[in-house]
Amino acid sequence: MAAINITNVSKIYAGGVEAVKSVSIDIADGEFIVLVGPSGCGKSTLLRMVAGLEAISKGTVEIGDRVINDIEPAERDIAMVFQNYALYPHMTVYNNLAYGLKNRGTPKAEIDARVAEAARMLEIEQYLSRKPRALSGGQRQRVAMGRAIVRKPAAFLFDEPLSNLDAKLRVSMRGEIKQLQKRLGTTSLYVTHDQLEAMTLADRLVVLNGGQIEQIGRPLDVYHTPASTFVASFIGSPAMNLLRGTREGTQLHFGSQVLDLGRAPAFPGQITVGMRAEDLRVATSGDQSLTMKVDYIEELGAQRLVHGTVDGKKLTASLSPEIDIGETMALTIAPERLHFFDADTGKRFGQPFANTGYDRLSAPAIKLEAAL
Amino acid sequence: MTHAPSLSATNPTPTSAGGFFRRFRSAPSEPDAAKRVQFNSPLLPYLFLAPQMAIIFIFFYWPSVQAIQSSFYLEDPFGFGSTFVGMANYTDVLKSGEYLSIARFTAVFTALVTFFSLAIGLLLAVKADGIIRGNATYKTLLIWVYAIAPPVAGLMGMMMFDQHIGPLVKVAAFFGWNMQVGLNYNDTAFAMIVVSVWKQIPYNFIFFLSGLQGIPVPVREAALMDCRSGLRRFWTVILPLLAPTAFFLLIINTTYALFDTFGVIDVMVKDKAANNPITLVYKVYMDGFRGNDLGGSSAQSVILMIIVFVLTIFQFRFIERRVHYN
C-alpha cells in the first residue's frame, strides 16, 4: 500500500510524437483513480509508464517513497490486470496465480495460503486445476484479478479490464472490483474509455484529452462542473448539449431564440452554453422558453430522450414518459443550471453570476498542472 | 528416401502444423457441422483427393511395397532374374559390423544435427525477435541460406573445409588442429555436421520467429511483471508457448538429418578415401546403386523405414503429450 506521485510525466515517441504531455497526478494511499478519455488520449500510455512497460521520457513516477523510473516492472511492487486477461495459457489457474509468488521465492505454504484466499474471494476455487482455455470470459477475468491480488502489491493497475466482457457481466464485475478495492484498500489506477465505468468506480477521475489532463475531480464534481466543453461532452450520457450563443445584456441569443437570465454574467459576447438533458423541462405558460423542433425519440423506460433542433442546432432533452411529445416543444431551464464555456478555448467560465470573470475551475486538494 | 519429401511437404506453415496435429487428436469429438462442405455427388470428394492419393501411392506406397518385396530376394547384378532368399538380406545386414557402426554414426549425427540446428535457430530467432531497428535486413540475411540447394551447400561446405584453400581449415590450424576433411573420419564427421546444421538453421529460424511473434504481447508483459529474470521468463513462459512449433520442428529436423542431408554427404565423401562417415540413407544408396546389391539395399531401406516409423510414434506418444496447444 502506497501513494503514487506522477510528476510532469511525458511520453515522446521516436519521431517526436508526444503521446503524454507533462502530466502530474498525486494519488493518495488507497485511492481509486480512473483515467478516462477517448482512444488515443494517452491514458493507456500513462498507465504503461507507471507499470514499466513503456519508458518514461520525462518526469518522475514515485510509488511510496521510491522513484521507480529505472526500476524493472517486476520490482515496482505493482500488479496489473490486462484487457484481454493475458493469462498464461499453458498453466493451470493455480499456477497462473502462484507464478509471480514462486518467482519471488515465496515459501510454498504461504503461496498455498494466498492462492486459496484469493480464490475464495473471487469464487474461483473449483477452477484452480483448470487451464484458462476451459474458462469463460468472466472467469478468466477473475483469474486475472486473482493474479494481481495474491501478490499483495502496493498498487493495482487496470488496463480496460472489463471491455472484453458482455454488458451484463461488465456491470456486475464493475461492482465487484469496487468492493474488492475498498476491502483491500490497495491504491488503484484504472484506465477506461467508458465514462459510466469511470463515474461509478472512481474516487477521483482524471479526464485526459490529447495527452493532457482536462480535469481531475470527484465524479460528481466533474459531472456538475465540467472544466471544458470536452469534459462536458465526454462525461455523462446523453452528452451535455452545447449550443453556440451570444450574450447581449442579460439575454442569451441562440439565432432568433432568446433566454433572459435576469442578471448580466461577467463574460464577453460569444459563448458556448451547456445544458444537461435532465435539466431541461417543458415550459409552462409564463416561462421563457426555447422552441425545439422534435426529430426523434429514444425510449429508455424510466425516461425518454427527445432529440431535436433549436435554431438548427442539435439538442437532447430527457423528459418523463408521461409528457406528451408534439412536433415542436417549448423547453426551459433554470439559469443556475446553465454552464458557460469560452467559445474559442472551450474552457469553463467559473462562477457565471459572480463577478469573478474568467477563472478555471480547480477542485481543492488536487495538484492540477497539466501544461495547458 | 522417398518418404522424406512427402512428409515435409504436408506441413508448410507452423500454424497449419499445429492445426494438423490438433485435428488429428480432436476431429471426432468436434462436431463443426457449420463448416462441413456438402457435395452433390458422393464421388466428387474422392475425385478431389485423387491427385494427392495418386502421388502418395506412386511415390510412397508402391516403392515401399517393391522395397519390401525385393528385400526377400537376391537380385542378379545384371538383371537376369532373382532368387528368393527369405530373411537372409536382413540377417546379413544386421550381422554386419560395418552396418552397425554406420547406424551408430547415423544416430549420433541425427541427434547432433537436430539439437544444434534447433538450438541455434531458436537462439537467433529469440535475438531477432528482440531487435526493433533493422530487423528486416537481419531476418533476410538469416533466411536466405535456406534458398541454397543441399548439394550446393555441400559444395560450399567442402570449399570452406578444403585442405588447401578452406578458411575454416586455416582457423583450425591456428588452434593447432590439423583438420583433414575427407581423410580423417572424425574431421569429416565434424564438417558434415557443421554444414548440415548451417543448412537447416534458416528453416528453424523462420518457424521459431513466427512462433515467437504468435505469443501474445500482453502475456509477455504479464510475465515481465511477474518475473524479474529474463532467462527464467524464457524457460517458464516463452518456451512452453513455443512448444507446438518446437515439436513440429523436432520431427522435421529428425527427418532432415536422416534423409535430406544426403546431398551434403554425397558431395563430401564422394571420390574420397574409403574410411569416411556416412549415414544409413547413404549406405542404402551405395549398396543399391554403386554395389548393385538391390536386395540388401532394399532390406536396409525397410529397416530405415521401421526406425523412422518407431521414432515418429515415440515422438507423438511421449513428447507431444507435454506440448500445450492454444
XYZ file of C-alpha atoms in Angstrom:
698
model
C 0.000 0.000 0.000
C 1.437 3.299 -1.021
C 0.784 6.665 -2.571
C 1.687 7.220 -6.202
C 3.065 10.552 -7.340
C 3.198 11.207 -11.039
C 5.142 14.412 -11.674
C 5.402 16.165 -15.059
C 5.470 12.857 -16.909
C 5.760 12.967 -20.701
C 5.969 10.279 -23.328
C 7.735 11.260 -26.526
C 7.986 8.589 -29.209
C 10.708 8.360 -31.801
C 9.699 10.846 -34.480
C 8.691 13.432 -31.934
C 5.079 12.428 -31.319
C 4.175 13.432 -27.784
C 1.574 10.962 -26.519
C 1.527 12.212 -22.936
C 2.309 15.842 -22.226
C 3.685 16.718 -18.819
C 1.004 15.079 -16.701
C 1.008 15.324 -12.905
C -1.304 13.335 -10.645
C -0.907 12.752 -6.910
C -2.691 9.616 -5.818
C -3.289 9.134 -2.120
C -2.746 5.798 -0.415
C -5.762 3.561 -1.007
C -7.354 5.857 -3.525
C -9.138 4.576 -6.636
C -8.191 6.786 -9.582
C -9.738 6.293 -13.005
C -8.058 7.624 -16.133
C -10.726 8.223 -18.725
C -10.674 9.626 -22.219
C -11.225 8.750 -25.856
C -8.889 6.370 -27.667
C -5.525 7.928 -28.373
C -5.702 10.317 -25.418
C -2.631 8.776 -23.795
C -4.358 7.113 -20.841
C -3.007 3.629 -21.555
C 0.446 5.019 -22.285
C 0.437 6.748 -18.916
C -0.606 3.540 -17.152
C 2.028 1.547 -19.004
C 4.671 4.039 -17.948
C 3.677 3.524 -14.323
C 3.775 -0.238 -14.939
C 7.217 -0.082 -16.517
C 6.098 -1.445 -19.875
C 6.943 1.882 -21.531
C 9.953 4.042 -20.760
C 9.244 7.407 -19.146
C 10.560 10.127 -21.462
C 10.364 12.976 -18.965
C 9.259 13.477 -15.391
C 9.184 11.074 -12.463
C 6.853 8.438 -11.073
C 7.094 7.623 -7.385
C 5.441 4.686 -5.671
C 5.697 5.062 -1.918
C 8.977 6.855 -1.428
C 10.782 5.288 -4.362
C 11.272 6.903 -7.752
C 10.579 3.928 -9.998
C 11.584 5.339 -13.383
C 14.519 2.966 -13.785
C 13.239 0.024 -11.766
C 12.261 -3.228 -13.502
C 8.495 -3.825 -13.773
C 8.755 -6.908 -11.559
C 10.355 -4.867 -8.790
C 7.957 -1.930 -8.761
C 5.670 -3.690 -6.305
C 2.645 -3.358 -8.575
C 0.270 -5.803 -10.228
C -1.566 -5.267 -13.480
C -4.827 -6.578 -14.878
C -4.846 -6.600 -18.670
C -7.705 -6.038 -21.095
C -7.506 -9.482 -22.669
C -6.624 -11.137 -19.346
C -3.109 -12.154 -20.507
C -3.267 -15.399 -18.548
C -0.511 -17.927 -19.139
C -2.338 -20.385 -21.402
C -0.109 -23.352 -20.567
C -0.519 -23.049 -16.800
C -3.406 -24.096 -14.603
C -5.322 -21.389 -12.776
C -3.409 -22.265 -9.609
C -0.079 -21.837 -11.358
C -1.231 -18.621 -13.003
C -1.856 -17.213 -9.543
C 1.254 -18.730 -7.988
C 3.715 -17.851 -10.776
C 4.593 -14.357 -9.566
C 4.986 -15.542 -5.979
C 7.171 -18.510 -6.942
C 9.493 -16.198 -8.843
C 9.836 -14.077 -5.744
C 10.838 -17.047 -3.655
C 7.721 -17.062 -1.501
C 7.555 -20.220 0.661
C 5.243 -22.940 -0.661
C 2.898 -22.852 2.329
C 2.482 -19.095 2.007
C 1.744 -19.408 -1.735
C -0.893 -22.058 -1.000
C -2.495 -19.862 1.625
C -2.552 -16.723 -0.536
C -3.879 -18.529 -3.610
C -6.575 -20.175 -1.520
C -7.573 -16.816 -0.035
C -7.730 -15.068 -3.404
C -9.607 -17.964 -4.960
C -12.153 -17.849 -2.151
C -12.585 -14.092 -2.512
C -13.137 -14.381 -6.254
C -15.092 -17.646 -6.095
C -12.781 -19.478 -8.470
C -11.838 -22.265 -6.053
C -13.336 -25.017 -8.176
C -11.369 -23.945 -11.255
C -7.876 -23.979 -9.738
C -6.775 -27.082 -11.622
C -8.183 -25.950 -14.962
C -6.346 -24.316 -17.838
C -7.533 -20.828 -18.868
C -8.997 -22.036 -22.163
C -11.528 -24.095 -20.204
C -12.888 -20.934 -18.558
C -15.447 -18.364 -19.664
C -14.553 -14.706 -20.182
C -15.823 -13.687 -16.765
C -13.945 -16.493 -15.035
C -10.760 -15.576 -16.867
C -11.173 -12.002 -15.706
C -11.470 -13.238 -12.132
C -8.297 -15.254 -12.504
C -6.547 -12.169 -13.863
C -7.739 -10.248 -10.806
C -6.624 -13.105 -8.591
C -3.172 -12.974 -10.083
C -2.975 -9.334 -9.025
C -4.456 -9.887 -5.560
C -2.155 -12.745 -4.445
C 0.852 -10.537 -4.947
C -0.406 -8.069 -2.299
C 1.202 -5.209 -4.213
C 1.451 -1.528 -3.312
C -0.819 -0.689 -6.237
C -3.150 -2.278 -8.761
C -3.073 -1.147 -12.367
C -6.103 -1.920 -14.515
C -5.967 -1.538 -18.290
C -9.565 -1.582 -19.524
C -10.143 -4.886 -17.734
C -13.863 -5.108 -18.465
C -14.036 -4.151 -22.113
C -13.940 -7.755 -23.351
C -16.945 -8.784 -21.270
C -20.594 -8.572 -22.252
C -22.679 -5.690 -20.930
C -24.331 -7.520 -18.042
C -21.158 -9.145 -16.793
C -19.381 -5.823 -17.080
C -21.820 -4.202 -14.669
C -21.530 -6.964 -12.082
C -17.731 -7.182 -12.358
C -17.574 -3.423 -12.000
C -19.330 -3.699 -8.672
C -17.038 -6.487 -7.568
C -13.885 -4.586 -8.465
C -15.106 -1.610 -6.484
C -15.947 -3.724 -3.425
C -12.699 -5.652 -3.626
C -10.661 -2.483 -3.858
C -12.436 -0.976 -0.847
C -11.897 -4.162 1.123
C -8.207 -4.499 0.299
C -7.591 -0.762 0.427
C -4.990 -1.012 -2.312
C -4.161 2.115 -4.306
C -5.541 1.612 -7.805
C -5.066 3.210 -11.176
C -7.723 2.194 -13.657
C -7.891 3.026 -17.358
C -11.137 3.035 -19.305
C -12.765 4.774 -22.240
C -16.196 4.137 -20.740
C -17.373 7.246 -18.896
C -20.011 5.268 -16.987
C -17.344 2.888 -15.676
C -15.235 5.896 -14.738
C -18.104 7.598 -12.895
C -19.123 4.512 -10.943
C -15.674 3.271 -9.936
C -13.614 6.341 -9.267
C -12.837 8.070 -6.023
C -11.451 10.691 -8.352
C -11.375 10.628 -12.079
C -8.828 12.085 -14.441
C -10.165 13.140 -17.821
C -7.459 13.059 -20.463
C -7.560 14.540 -23.931
C -4.713 14.665 -26.427
C -2.157 13.608 -23.826
C -3.134 16.332 -21.394
C -5.279 16.418 -18.280
C -8.567 18.210 -18.923
C -9.844 17.813 -15.397
C -9.264 15.924 -12.166
C -12.031 15.632 -9.645
C -14.589 13.556 -7.820
C -17.071 12.038 -10.279
C -19.959 14.286 -9.246
C -17.828 17.430 -9.300
C -16.675 16.616 -12.774
C -20.229 15.881 -13.829
C -21.697 19.041 -12.391
C -18.867 21.456 -13.094
C -17.043 20.224 -16.184
C -13.884 22.240 -16.776
C -14.246 22.369 -20.527
C -16.605 21.580 -23.370
C -14.566 18.414 -23.920
C -15.274 17.138 -20.410
C -18.865 18.289 -20.678
C -19.443 16.270 -23.808
C -17.414 13.254 -22.639
C -18.768 12.708 -19.137
C -22.465 11.933 -18.844
C -24.869 10.125 -21.111
C -26.548 11.613 -23.077
C -23.744 14.115 -23.608
C -24.286 17.670 -22.407
C -25.984 19.873 -25.002
C -23.606 22.535 -26.193
C -25.084 25.500 -28.058
C -23.235 28.423 -29.540
C -24.823 31.695 -28.484
C -24.211 35.361 -27.822
C -24.897 37.324 -24.685
C -26.397 40.726 -25.068
C -27.089 42.440 -21.769
C -28.929 39.916 -19.638
C -30.082 37.948 -22.649
C -28.736 34.844 -24.348
C -29.385 34.724 -28.077
C -29.480 31.453 -29.979
C -30.135 32.673 -33.504
C -33.634 34.029 -33.330
C -34.398 32.473 -29.937
C -33.736 34.259 -26.677
C -33.369 33.286 -22.999
C -33.321 36.022 -20.411
C -31.000 35.364 -17.466
C -32.315 38.219 -15.361
C -28.733 39.194 -14.490
C -25.724 40.062 -16.609
C -22.945 37.445 -16.267
C -19.351 38.615 -16.368
C -18.143 37.273 -19.657
C -17.955 38.532 -23.209
C -20.421 38.153 -26.071
C -19.618 34.934 -27.947
C -20.016 31.886 -25.688
C -20.851 28.195 -25.678
C -23.784 27.346 -23.423
C -24.051 23.879 -21.894
C -27.304 22.272 -20.756
C -27.650 18.771 -19.286
C -30.524 16.859 -20.895
C -32.125 16.197 -17.498
C -32.068 19.905 -16.576
C -34.339 20.796 -19.458
C -38.049 20.719 -18.734
C -41.223 21.574 -20.558
C -42.081 25.265 -20.220
C -45.395 26.162 -18.677
C -47.180 29.373 -19.645
C -45.321 32.392 -18.377
C -41.916 30.684 -18.582
C -39.478 31.956 -21.110
C -38.587 29.118 -23.423
C -36.632 27.715 -26.340
C -38.662 26.129 -29.117
C -37.356 22.720 -30.129
C -38.328 21.035 -33.359
C -38.614 17.330 -32.444
C -36.759 14.871 -34.698
C -36.989 11.525 -32.934
C -37.445 9.904 -29.534
C -35.447 7.255 -27.688
C -37.445 5.359 -25.084
C -35.325 4.340 -22.085
C -38.271 3.227 -19.918
C -37.707 5.461 -16.903
C -37.212 8.478 -19.104
C -37.472 9.317 -22.696
C -34.763 11.101 -24.690
C -36.221 13.651 -27.056
C -33.853 14.654 -29.843
C -34.456 17.760 -31.900
C -33.051 21.083 -33.013
C -33.139 24.608 -31.656
C -32.351 27.139 -34.326
C -30.807 24.358 -36.421
C -28.544 23.167 -33.561
C -28.926 19.715 -32.023
C -30.496 19.455 -28.583
C -31.445 16.453 -26.445
C -33.866 16.601 -23.546
C -34.530 13.879 -21.014
C -38.229 14.018 -20.178
C -40.694 11.919 -18.219
C -42.580 9.393 -20.354
C -45.873 10.876 -19.138
C -45.294 14.084 -21.067
C -46.889 14.206 -24.499
C -44.484 14.945 -27.330
C -45.552 17.291 -30.081
C -43.949 18.381 -33.359
C -42.370 21.280 -31.544
C -41.891 21.720 -27.847
C -41.240 24.683 -25.627
C -38.388 23.869 -23.230
C -36.953 25.861 -20.393
C -34.069 25.589 -17.953
C -33.220 27.276 -14.681
C -30.452 29.880 -15.280
C -28.299 28.422 -12.461
C -28.317 25.090 -14.317
C -26.626 26.613 -17.330
C -22.902 26.019 -17.978
C -20.884 28.651 -19.796
C -17.740 27.981 -21.810
C -15.373 30.158 -23.761
C -16.438 29.936 -27.404
C -12.831 29.752 -28.602
C -10.900 27.757 -25.982
C -13.816 25.684 -24.679
C -12.752 26.466 -21.068
C -15.414 26.866 -18.445
C -16.296 30.305 -17.117
C -16.276 29.729 -13.382
C -18.988 31.286 -11.225
C -21.071 32.711 -14.086
C -23.071 35.052 -11.920
C -20.390 36.297 -9.583
C -18.221 38.990 -10.960
C -15.047 36.934 -10.835
C -14.721 36.714 -14.587
C -12.605 34.110 -16.281
C -11.223 31.618 -13.786
C -10.523 27.993 -14.432
C -12.205 25.513 -12.238
C -9.982 23.502 -9.952
C -11.048 21.076 -7.276
C -9.427 21.593 -3.868
C -6.589 19.391 -2.608
C -5.653 18.392 -6.108
C -2.464 19.240 -7.837
C -3.505 20.007 -11.370
C -0.630 21.027 -13.516
C -1.109 19.707 -16.958
C 0.769 22.052 -19.226
C -2.136 23.946 -20.691
C 14.448 -41.879 -49.299
C 11.118 -41.370 -50.900
C 9.068 -40.616 -47.815
C 11.137 -37.692 -46.603
C 9.937 -35.115 -49.145
C 6.323 -36.148 -48.781
C 6.471 -35.645 -45.017
C 7.934 -32.165 -45.159
C 5.628 -31.154 -47.986
C 2.489 -31.728 -45.928
C 3.315 -29.111 -43.304
C 4.200 -25.820 -44.886
C 3.473 -23.453 -42.001
C 3.653 -23.637 -38.217
C 0.009 -22.733 -37.780
C -1.094 -25.421 -40.132
C 1.285 -27.693 -38.320
C -0.452 -27.046 -35.022
C -3.775 -27.373 -36.724
C -2.655 -30.509 -38.451
C -1.699 -32.232 -35.256
C -4.665 -30.925 -33.385
C -7.118 -32.067 -35.990
C -5.541 -35.444 -35.620
C -6.472 -35.606 -31.995
C -9.800 -33.862 -31.753
C -11.511 -34.344 -35.078
C -14.020 -36.986 -33.899
C -15.091 -35.033 -30.807
C -15.653 -31.684 -32.509
C -18.884 -31.551 -34.462
C -18.415 -28.444 -36.564
C -21.266 -29.121 -38.916
C -21.446 -25.463 -39.928
C -18.086 -25.706 -41.636
C -18.701 -29.062 -43.284
C -18.918 -28.831 -47.051
C -21.765 -30.652 -48.748
C -21.072 -32.381 -52.040
C -23.761 -33.118 -54.584
C -22.141 -36.258 -55.831
C -20.619 -38.767 -53.402
C -17.789 -39.352 -55.854
C -16.709 -35.727 -56.028
C -14.678 -35.656 -52.776
C -12.794 -38.751 -53.858
C -12.061 -37.080 -57.166
C -10.579 -34.098 -55.326
C -8.500 -36.422 -53.179
C -7.323 -38.435 -56.184
C -4.267 -36.364 -57.228
C -2.789 -36.375 -53.733
C -3.618 -40.038 -53.247
C -2.063 -40.848 -56.628
C 1.144 -39.069 -55.667
C 1.339 -40.804 -52.302
C 0.569 -44.134 -53.927
C 3.041 -43.815 -56.799
C 5.880 -42.302 -54.822
C 5.448 -43.893 -51.438
C 3.249 -46.990 -51.201
C 4.246 -48.555 -54.472
C 8.035 -48.165 -53.937
C 7.600 -49.302 -50.345
C 5.846 -52.460 -51.399
C 8.512 -53.049 -54.024
C 11.264 -52.471 -51.496
C 9.695 -54.905 -49.050
C 9.272 -57.445 -51.796
C 12.778 -57.189 -53.199
C 14.281 -57.280 -49.722
C 13.466 -61.010 -49.673
C 15.238 -61.696 -52.977
C 18.789 -61.807 -54.189
C 18.857 -59.851 -57.435
C 21.216 -60.786 -60.219
C 23.531 -57.788 -60.718
C 22.925 -57.901 -64.469
C 19.165 -58.173 -64.212
C 18.914 -61.819 -65.258
C 16.462 -62.751 -62.521
C 16.235 -63.064 -58.772
C 16.364 -65.779 -56.162
C 14.172 -65.920 -53.070
C 16.432 -65.865 -50.024
C 13.934 -65.261 -47.200
C 15.338 -63.183 -44.332
C 18.944 -63.609 -45.452
C 19.278 -59.987 -46.598
C 18.143 -58.774 -43.181
C 20.355 -61.099 -41.182
C 23.337 -60.239 -43.349
C 22.783 -56.541 -42.785
C 22.195 -56.790 -39.068
C 25.214 -59.012 -38.548
C 27.478 -56.688 -40.481
C 29.795 -54.724 -38.205
C 30.077 -52.023 -40.841
C 26.316 -51.551 -40.947
C 26.065 -51.308 -37.180
C 28.829 -48.742 -36.984
C 27.096 -46.699 -39.696
C 23.868 -46.975 -37.689
C 25.686 -45.724 -34.613
C 27.125 -42.814 -36.548
C 23.692 -42.030 -38.008
C 22.200 -41.881 -34.513
C 24.908 -39.533 -33.262
C 24.783 -37.453 -36.439
C 20.980 -37.133 -36.322
C 20.972 -36.232 -32.648
C 23.694 -33.603 -33.033
C 22.316 -32.056 -36.227
C 18.783 -31.912 -34.801
C 19.932 -30.485 -31.497
C 22.271 -27.832 -32.870
C 20.067 -26.694 -35.740
C 17.106 -26.348 -33.344
C 19.136 -24.663 -30.620
C 20.937 -22.194 -32.878
C 17.766 -21.488 -34.873
C 15.928 -20.754 -31.621
C 18.712 -18.577 -30.276
C 18.821 -16.488 -33.457
C 15.024 -16.211 -33.530
C 14.900 -15.009 -29.926
C 17.572 -12.446 -30.631
C 15.943 -11.323 -33.901
C 12.602 -11.032 -32.134
C 14.148 -8.630 -29.637
C 15.511 -6.331 -32.317
C 13.346 -3.428 -33.377
C 15.534 -1.408 -35.730
C 16.845 -3.036 -38.901
C 15.253 -6.368 -38.165
C 14.053 -6.874 -41.755
C 17.632 -6.867 -43.024
C 18.725 -9.133 -40.228
C 15.946 -11.618 -40.925
C 16.567 -11.662 -44.663
C 20.261 -12.303 -44.122
C 19.456 -15.239 -41.889
C 16.766 -16.676 -44.105
C 18.402 -16.696 -47.500
C 20.759 -19.556 -46.702
C 17.642 -21.698 -46.938
C 17.371 -20.953 -50.646
C 20.609 -22.837 -51.294
C 20.160 -26.378 -52.670
C 21.704 -29.129 -50.482
C 24.379 -30.211 -52.986
C 25.427 -26.587 -53.426
C 25.532 -26.206 -49.668
C 27.656 -29.357 -49.532
C 29.953 -27.936 -52.190
C 30.252 -24.638 -50.354
C 30.924 -26.544 -47.155
C 33.559 -28.564 -48.962
C 35.259 -25.346 -50.074
C 35.179 -23.984 -46.538
C 36.813 -27.183 -45.312
C 39.163 -27.631 -48.280
C 42.637 -28.876 -47.439
C 44.360 -26.099 -49.344
C 42.037 -23.120 -49.594
C 39.435 -23.712 -46.868
C 39.283 -20.771 -44.440
C 37.883 -22.969 -41.668
C 40.829 -25.356 -42.012
C 43.118 -22.367 -41.590
C 41.245 -21.258 -38.492
C 41.533 -24.805 -37.114
C 45.238 -24.843 -37.938
C 45.669 -21.631 -35.979
C 44.416 -23.503 -32.929
C 46.706 -26.419 -33.715
C 44.075 -28.686 -35.232
C 45.336 -30.383 -38.395
C 41.927 -30.776 -39.989
C 41.756 -33.285 -42.835
C 38.217 -33.444 -44.143
C 37.791 -36.425 -46.458
C 40.715 -38.284 -44.918
C 40.188 -38.252 -41.194
C 36.958 -39.920 -40.048
C 36.269 -37.504 -37.175
C 37.200 -34.401 -39.120
C 34.861 -35.386 -41.939
C 32.092 -36.093 -39.438
C 32.665 -32.682 -37.903
C 32.497 -30.900 -41.260
C 29.403 -32.880 -42.245
C 27.593 -31.907 -39.075
C 28.598 -28.246 -39.371
C 27.395 -27.972 -42.976
C 24.142 -29.862 -42.276
C 23.376 -27.678 -39.271
C 24.242 -24.494 -41.153
C 21.893 -25.523 -43.976
C 18.974 -26.169 -41.617
C 19.259 -23.169 -39.283
C 17.321 -20.710 -41.517
C 14.373 -23.075 -41.751
C 14.170 -23.401 -37.972
C 14.769 -19.686 -37.592
C 11.731 -18.801 -39.720
C 9.449 -21.138 -37.805
C 10.705 -20.144 -34.382
C 10.468 -16.465 -35.254
C 6.884 -16.750 -36.433
C 6.139 -18.866 -33.356
C 7.601 -16.177 -31.120
C 5.616 -13.480 -32.835
C 2.495 -15.569 -32.264
C 2.911 -15.291 -28.494
C 0.515 -12.562 -27.343
C 2.288 -9.398 -26.257
C 0.159 -8.954 -23.088
C 1.171 -12.455 -21.926
C 4.812 -11.462 -22.268
C 4.100 -8.225 -20.449
C 2.313 -10.064 -17.664
C 5.384 -12.269 -17.349
C 7.550 -9.162 -17.254
C 5.658 -8.019 -14.182
C 5.647 -11.454 -12.563
C 9.231 -12.468 -13.158
C 12.413 -10.471 -12.972
C 14.819 -12.851 -14.638
C 14.715 -12.862 -18.437
C 16.163 -16.354 -18.620
C 13.571 -17.715 -16.218
C 10.772 -15.997 -18.171
C 12.067 -17.696 -21.288
C 12.024 -21.165 -19.727
C 8.716 -20.821 -17.911
C 6.592 -18.792 -20.322
C 8.099 -18.312 -23.782
C 9.433 -21.821 -24.377
C 6.258 -23.660 -23.266
C 4.255 -21.444 -25.620
C 6.707 -22.260 -28.415
C 6.378 -25.990 -27.761
C 3.977 -26.695 -30.657
C 6.438 -25.104 -33.089
C 9.384 -26.838 -31.448
C 7.666 -30.221 -31.602
C 6.835 -29.785 -35.259
C 10.428 -28.772 -35.963
C 11.767 -31.706 -33.972
C 10.028 -34.129 -36.324
C 11.002 -32.177 -39.425
C 14.629 -31.845 -38.317
C 14.947 -35.512 -37.417
C 13.695 -36.381 -40.879
C 16.037 -33.821 -42.376
C 19.072 -35.219 -40.593
C 18.173 -38.776 -41.537
C 17.293 -38.215 -45.190
C 17.748 -34.732 -46.611
C 21.409 -34.477 -45.673
C 22.055 -36.973 -48.481
C 23.212 -34.242 -50.846
C 25.639 -32.791 -48.339
C 27.105 -36.203 -47.528
C 27.361 -37.154 -51.171
C 29.414 -34.099 -52.049
C 31.645 -34.533 -49.029
C 32.528 -38.226 -49.292
C 32.190 -38.975 -52.998
C 35.551 -39.792 -54.622
C 37.256 -39.665 -51.252
C 39.183 -42.332 -49.395
C 37.017 -45.142 -48.060
C 37.046 -44.564 -44.316
C 34.592 -41.719 -44.149
C 31.467 -41.473 -42.051
C 28.181 -41.958 -43.901
C 24.606 -42.283 -42.727
C 22.189 -45.134 -43.269
C 20.428 -43.499 -46.171
C 23.728 -43.016 -47.961
C 24.578 -46.651 -47.315
C 21.300 -47.684 -48.940
C 22.292 -45.697 -51.993
C 25.866 -47.014 -52.048
C 24.858 -50.681 -51.803
C 21.969 -50.394 -54.195
C 23.312 -48.189 -56.946
C 27.067 -48.481 -56.556
C 27.276 -52.038 -55.300
C 24.269 -53.276 -57.306
C 23.040 -55.243 -54.293
C 19.379 -54.363 -54.695
C 18.138 -56.992 -52.242
C 20.440 -55.899 -49.427
C 19.767 -52.261 -50.173
C 16.013 -52.878 -50.047
C 16.344 -54.655 -46.721
C 18.243 -51.625 -45.373
C 15.629 -49.202 -46.581
C 12.889 -51.299 -44.945
C 14.853 -51.226 -41.697
C 15.254 -47.476 -42.054
C 11.530 -47.117 -42.643
C 10.799 -49.073 -39.470
C 13.232 -46.927 -37.478
C 11.557 -43.718 -38.666
C 8.136 -45.198 -38.002
C 9.058 -46.122 -34.427
C 10.755 -42.769 -33.862
C 7.714 -40.824 -35.070
C 5.337 -42.863 -32.920
C 7.626 -42.276 -29.961
C 7.677 -38.538 -30.614
C 3.920 -38.281 -30.853
C 3.319 -40.580 -27.909
C 5.765 -39.260 -25.366
C 6.772 -35.782 -26.411
C 3.603 -34.363 -27.855
C 1.855 -35.167 -24.588
C 3.865 -32.410 -22.969
C 3.036 -29.919 -25.702
C 0.377 -27.323 -24.997
C -1.697 -26.206 -27.962
C -3.572 -22.931 -27.645
